[in-house]
mmCIF file of C-alpha atoms in Angstrom:
data_model
loop_
_atom_site.group_PDB
_atom_site.id
_atom_site.type_symbol
_atom_site.label_atom_id
_atom_site.label_comp_id
_atom_site.label_asym_id
_atom_site.label_seq_id
_atom_site.Cartn_x
_atom_site.Cartn_y
_atom_site.Cartn_z
ATOM 1 C CA MET A 28 104.167 94.782 150.944
ATOM 2 C CA THR A 29 103.009 92.654 146.739
ATOM 3 C CA ARG A 30 105.274 90.842 145.462
ATOM 4 C CA PRO A 31 106.648 92.012 142.350
ATOM 5 C CA THR A 32 107.562 88.873 140.329
ATOM 6 C CA PRO A 33 106.676 85.148 140.459
ATOM 7 C CA TYR A 34 109.507 83.020 143.142
ATOM 8 C CA ILE A 35 109.730 79.609 143.506
ATOM 9 C CA PRO A 36 109.471 78.326 146.548
ATOM 10 C CA ALA A 37 112.594 76.888 148.718
ATOM 11 C CA LEU A 38 111.488 73.422 147.603
ATOM 12 C CA ARG A 39 110.339 74.482 144.559
ATOM 13 C CA PHE A 40 106.468 73.022 145.662
ATOM 14 C CA ASP A 41 104.268 75.813 148.713
ATOM 15 C CA TRP A 42 103.698 72.265 149.912
ATOM 16 C CA LEU A 43 105.778 71.430 150.942
ATOM 17 C CA THR A 44 107.385 74.259 152.915
ATOM 18 C CA ARG A 45 106.409 73.295 155.891
ATOM 19 C CA PHE A 46 109.026 70.388 155.767
ATOM 20 C CA TYR A 47 111.190 72.580 154.784
ATOM 21 C CA ASP A 48 113.662 72.650 158.017
ATOM 22 C CA PRO A 49 113.458 69.899 159.431
ATOM 23 C CA ILE A 50 114.960 68.793 155.601
ATOM 24 C CA LEU A 51 117.469 70.807 155.770
ATOM 25 C CA ARG A 52 118.738 68.884 159.562
ATOM 26 C CA ALA A 53 117.868 66.371 158.041
ATOM 27 C CA THR A 54 119.953 66.406 155.082
ATOM 28 C CA LEU A 55 122.504 68.821 155.326
ATOM 29 C CA LYS A 56 125.233 70.353 157.733
ATOM 30 C CA GLU A 57 122.769 73.176 158.455
ATOM 31 C CA GLU A 58 124.060 74.350 161.555
ATOM 32 C CA PRO A 59 127.600 73.960 160.964
ATOM 33 C CA LEU A 60 127.967 75.956 157.894
ATOM 34 C CA LYS A 61 125.245 78.921 159.083
ATOM 35 C CA ARG A 62 127.321 79.002 162.160
ATOM 36 C CA ARG A 63 130.290 78.451 160.237
ATOM 37 C CA LEU A 64 128.761 82.171 158.356
ATOM 38 C CA VAL A 65 127.676 84.043 161.213
ATOM 39 C CA GLU A 66 131.195 83.680 162.307
ATOM 40 C CA GLN A 67 132.716 85.199 159.655
ATOM 41 C CA VAL A 68 130.356 87.370 159.873
ATOM 42 C CA GLY A 69 131.744 89.011 162.542
ATOM 43 C CA LEU A 70 128.701 91.151 163.612
ATOM 44 C CA ARG A 71 129.607 94.372 165.481
ATOM 45 C CA SER A 72 127.342 96.623 167.823
ATOM 46 C CA GLY A 73 125.023 99.105 165.642
ATOM 47 C CA GLN A 74 125.803 97.028 162.232
ATOM 48 C CA ARG A 75 122.863 96.782 159.967
ATOM 49 C CA VAL A 76 122.123 93.693 157.734
ATOM 50 C CA LEU A 77 119.689 92.000 155.711
ATOM 51 C CA ASP A 78 119.169 88.325 155.247
ATOM 52 C CA LEU A 79 118.768 87.829 151.284
ATOM 53 C CA GLY A 80 116.013 85.342 150.825
ATOM 54 C CA CYS A 81 115.782 84.819 154.348
ATOM 55 C CA GLY A 82 113.126 81.849 153.791
ATOM 56 C CA THR A 83 112.003 80.522 157.535
ATOM 57 C CA ALA A 84 114.766 82.935 159.233
ATOM 58 C CA THR A 85 116.937 79.901 160.706
ATOM 59 C CA LEU A 86 119.722 82.108 159.324
ATOM 60 C CA THR A 87 118.384 85.629 160.979
ATOM 61 C CA ILE A 88 117.678 83.841 164.504
ATOM 62 C CA MET A 89 121.259 82.985 164.603
ATOM 63 C CA LEU A 90 122.113 86.182 163.372
ATOM 64 C CA ALA A 91 120.314 88.068 165.971
ATOM 65 C CA ARG A 92 121.191 85.898 168.660
ATOM 66 C CA ALA A 93 125.321 86.618 167.725
ATOM 67 C CA CYS A 94 124.806 89.986 167.809
ATOM 68 C CA PRO A 95 121.615 92.066 170.126
ATOM 69 C CA GLU A 96 122.950 94.807 169.582
ATOM 70 C CA ALA A 97 123.363 94.974 166.220
ATOM 71 C CA GLU A 98 119.212 95.293 164.316
ATOM 72 C CA ILE A 99 118.994 92.174 161.533
ATOM 73 C CA VAL A 100 116.480 92.326 158.671
ATOM 74 C CA GLY A 101 115.096 89.599 156.204
ATOM 75 C CA LEU A 102 113.613 89.564 153.494
ATOM 76 C CA ASP A 103 112.125 86.841 151.179
ATOM 77 C CA GLY A 104 109.433 85.923 148.520
ATOM 78 C CA ASP A 105 107.759 83.573 150.306
ATOM 79 C CA PRO A 106 105.418 84.554 152.945
ATOM 80 C CA ARG A 107 104.395 81.161 153.333
ATOM 81 C CA ALA A 108 107.904 80.816 154.775
ATOM 82 C CA LEU A 109 107.922 84.071 156.225
ATOM 83 C CA ALA A 110 104.479 83.729 157.750
ATOM 84 C CA ILE A 111 107.222 80.455 159.576
ATOM 85 C CA GLY A 112 109.979 82.855 160.385
ATOM 86 C CA ARG A 113 107.760 85.219 161.783
ATOM 87 C CA ASP A 114 106.312 82.619 164.731
ATOM 88 C CA LYS A 115 110.254 81.496 165.028
ATOM 89 C CA VAL A 116 111.284 85.326 165.581
ATOM 90 C CA ALA A 117 108.674 85.508 167.834
ATOM 91 C CA ARG A 118 108.785 82.474 170.134
ATOM 92 C CA ALA A 119 112.109 82.936 170.637
ATOM 93 C CA GLY A 120 111.859 86.483 172.067
ATOM 94 C CA LEU A 121 114.266 88.385 169.073
ATOM 95 C CA ARG A 122 113.796 92.077 167.628
ATOM 96 C CA VAL A 123 114.047 91.726 163.773
ATOM 97 C CA GLU A 124 112.223 92.145 161.021
ATOM 98 C CA LEU A 125 111.230 90.042 157.998
ATOM 99 C CA HIS A 126 110.428 91.658 154.734
ATOM 100 C CA GLU A 127 108.146 90.211 152.188
ATOM 101 C CA GLY A 128 109.515 91.260 149.104
ATOM 102 C CA ILE A 129 113.426 89.529 145.894
ATOM 103 C CA ALA A 130 116.474 89.764 146.392
ATOM 104 C CA GLN A 131 116.519 91.502 143.022
ATOM 105 C CA GLU A 132 113.881 94.461 144.363
ATOM 106 C CA ALA A 133 114.953 95.075 147.417
ATOM 107 C CA PRO A 134 113.027 97.456 148.604
ATOM 108 C CA PHE A 135 115.951 99.096 150.488
ATOM 109 C CA PRO A 136 117.398 102.963 150.486
ATOM 110 C CA PRO A 137 120.712 102.774 149.098
ATOM 111 C CA ALA A 138 123.790 102.330 151.119
ATOM 112 C CA SER A 139 121.710 101.693 154.151
ATOM 113 C CA PHE A 140 123.615 97.815 155.371
ATOM 114 C CA ASP A 141 126.755 97.156 156.396
ATOM 115 C CA ARG A 142 126.293 93.699 155.731
ATOM 116 C CA VAL A 143 124.076 91.196 153.199
ATOM 117 C CA VAL A 144 123.965 87.868 154.202
ATOM 118 C CA SER A 145 122.168 84.875 151.847
ATOM 119 C CA SER A 146 121.891 80.918 152.480
ATOM 120 C CA LEU A 147 120.630 78.763 149.609
ATOM 121 C CA VAL A 148 119.806 81.110 147.030
ATOM 122 C CA PHE A 149 121.585 82.327 144.629
ATOM 123 C CA HIS A 150 120.932 78.791 143.267
ATOM 124 C CA HIS A 151 117.515 79.081 142.768
ATOM 125 C CA LEU A 152 117.881 82.237 140.002
ATOM 126 C CA ASP A 153 119.540 81.921 136.663
ATOM 127 C CA THR A 154 122.441 83.638 135.060
ATOM 128 C CA ASP A 155 120.361 87.378 134.647
ATOM 129 C CA ALA A 156 118.912 87.211 138.383
ATOM 130 C CA LYS A 157 121.382 85.868 139.938
ATOM 131 C CA ARG A 158 123.621 89.371 138.720
ATOM 132 C CA ALA A 159 120.082 91.471 139.618
ATOM 133 C CA ALA A 160 120.465 90.416 142.782
ATOM 134 C CA LEU A 161 124.134 90.695 143.151
ATOM 135 C CA ALA A 162 124.165 94.232 142.032
ATOM 136 C CA ARG A 163 121.196 94.909 144.000
ATOM 137 C CA ALA A 164 123.038 93.686 147.171
ATOM 138 C CA ARG A 165 126.628 96.393 146.143
ATOM 139 C CA ASP A 166 123.940 98.689 145.939
ATOM 140 C CA LEU A 167 122.060 98.372 149.639
ATOM 141 C CA LEU A 168 126.390 97.686 151.082
ATOM 142 C CA ARG A 169 127.773 100.995 152.004
ATOM 143 C CA PRO A 170 131.883 101.406 151.168
ATOM 144 C CA GLY A 171 133.278 98.877 153.179
ATOM 145 C CA GLY A 172 130.273 97.060 153.582
ATOM 146 C CA GLU A 173 130.843 92.637 153.099
ATOM 147 C CA LEU A 174 128.723 90.660 151.284
ATOM 148 C CA HIS A 175 127.800 86.829 152.656
ATOM 149 C CA VAL A 176 127.410 83.976 150.267
ATOM 150 C CA LEU A 177 126.699 79.858 151.143
ATOM 151 C CA ASP A 178 125.173 78.582 148.373
ATOM 152 C CA TRP A 179 126.284 75.058 146.153
ATOM 153 C CA GLY A 180 129.641 75.372 144.930
ATOM 154 C CA ARG A 181 131.497 74.159 142.637
ATOM 155 C CA ALA A 182 131.540 69.940 141.734
ATOM 156 C CA GLY A 183 134.791 69.377 142.497
ATOM 157 C CA SER A 184 135.227 65.572 142.077
ATOM 158 C CA THR A 185 132.525 63.298 139.429
ATOM 159 C CA LEU A 186 130.826 61.675 142.448
ATOM 160 C CA MET A 187 129.950 65.489 143.903
ATOM 161 C CA ARG A 188 128.906 66.844 140.386
ATOM 162 C CA LEU A 189 126.997 63.355 140.639
ATOM 163 C CA ALA A 190 125.494 63.891 144.220
ATOM 164 C CA PHE A 191 124.598 67.751 143.333
ATOM 165 C CA LEU A 192 121.719 65.588 140.352
ATOM 166 C CA SER A 193 119.028 65.549 142.340
ATOM 167 C CA VAL A 194 119.574 69.190 143.933
ATOM 168 C CA GLN A 195 119.152 70.227 139.581
ATOM 169 C CA LEU A 196 116.325 67.676 139.481
ATOM 170 C CA LEU A 197 114.414 69.300 142.144
ATOM 171 C CA ASP A 198 115.757 73.303 141.386
ATOM 172 C CA GLY A 199 115.846 73.152 137.464
ATOM 173 C CA PHE A 200 119.962 72.952 135.728
ATOM 174 C CA ARG A 201 119.000 76.902 134.810
ATOM 175 C CA THR A 202 119.942 77.533 137.712
ATOM 176 C CA THR A 203 121.911 75.636 139.168
ATOM 177 C CA GLY A 204 124.316 75.903 136.188
ATOM 178 C CA ASP A 205 126.461 78.717 137.579
ATOM 179 C CA ASN A 206 126.864 77.185 141.306
ATOM 180 C CA VAL A 207 128.177 73.499 140.192
ATOM 181 C CA ARG A 208 130.430 74.857 137.664
ATOM 182 C CA GLY A 209 131.650 77.733 140.291
ATOM 183 C CA ARG A 210 130.437 80.670 138.275
ATOM 184 C CA LEU A 211 128.848 82.447 141.276
ATOM 185 C CA PRO A 212 132.500 84.073 142.752
ATOM 186 C CA ALA A 213 133.393 84.737 138.584
ATOM 187 C CA LEU A 214 129.242 86.805 139.508
ATOM 188 C CA ILE A 215 130.112 88.297 142.331
ATOM 189 C CA ALA A 216 133.237 89.938 140.876
ATOM 190 C CA GLU A 217 131.607 90.740 137.762
ATOM 191 C CA ALA A 218 128.545 93.252 140.171
ATOM 192 C CA GLY A 219 131.372 95.641 141.510
ATOM 193 C CA PHE A 220 133.089 93.023 144.389
ATOM 194 C CA GLU A 221 136.077 93.869 145.204
ATOM 195 C CA GLY A 222 138.810 90.344 147.382
ATOM 196 C CA VAL A 223 135.211 87.761 146.199
ATOM 197 C CA ALA A 224 137.227 84.520 147.937
ATOM 198 C CA GLU A 225 135.894 81.382 148.426
ATOM 199 C CA THR A 226 136.651 80.429 152.111
ATOM 200 C CA HIS A 227 135.330 76.948 153.033
ATOM 201 C CA ARG A 228 134.311 74.211 151.342
ATOM 202 C CA ALA A 229 132.098 71.313 152.442
ATOM 203 C CA ARG A 230 131.136 67.842 151.004
ATOM 204 C CA THR A 231 127.381 67.154 151.072
ATOM 205 C CA MET A 232 125.045 63.797 150.719
ATOM 206 C CA PHE A 233 123.746 66.429 147.689
ATOM 207 C CA GLY A 234 126.725 68.037 146.737
ATOM 208 C CA VAL A 235 129.190 70.414 147.677
ATOM 209 C CA MET A 236 128.355 73.546 150.148
ATOM 210 C CA SER A 237 130.972 76.713 149.999
ATOM 211 C CA LEU A 238 131.216 79.662 151.373
ATOM 212 C CA TYR A 239 131.818 83.372 149.955
ATOM 213 C CA ARG A 240 132.779 86.644 150.970
ATOM 214 C CA ALA A 241 133.076 89.781 148.485
ATOM 215 C CA THR A 242 134.046 93.582 149.555
ATOM 216 C CA ARG A 243 131.693 96.951 148.180
ATOM 217 C CA PRO A 244 134.914 99.301 147.327
#
């Protein structure tokens, strides 16, 4: 599949992609946060799930292991991250589909998923791209389907705001501003989702991580 538009690597530079997994393990509460996300998704047999911006497929694999009877699909615009993800999926012996493409133009039919999940993707997108990606996520969900997002949230304190500056210097102030100001729930609601809720907040060495849930009416 050809990339329709440029993408930004998760750590901003292609040469850092191979270090993405160990860096997240060392600096963030990645495993417990993603485990909580998987539990919140509450997968059931026969459901179809899209990991939007799957990166190196860590969350994708956790979802597949949590419910082997569900159909798990990953999408990401970074071919280097996907290559790492495909190797991890193969070594795990799991039945998972990984596709190349960006969230705003996810190449799937409307109403084809029961769940859309996303981890550490939206802070890479500017406001317009966030809106486009959320609108696409809504289109891809069946009525009653759920969106689950783990990403940087409102700082909540001066200390956490200062800690988040390092993320903004790496990923850019234009894309991360909505997150640190706590605007992501409003953007989710604007995209047509209902019952938007921040279900968990966790302080990390680089700022606050928030977990969100919403439903497609």
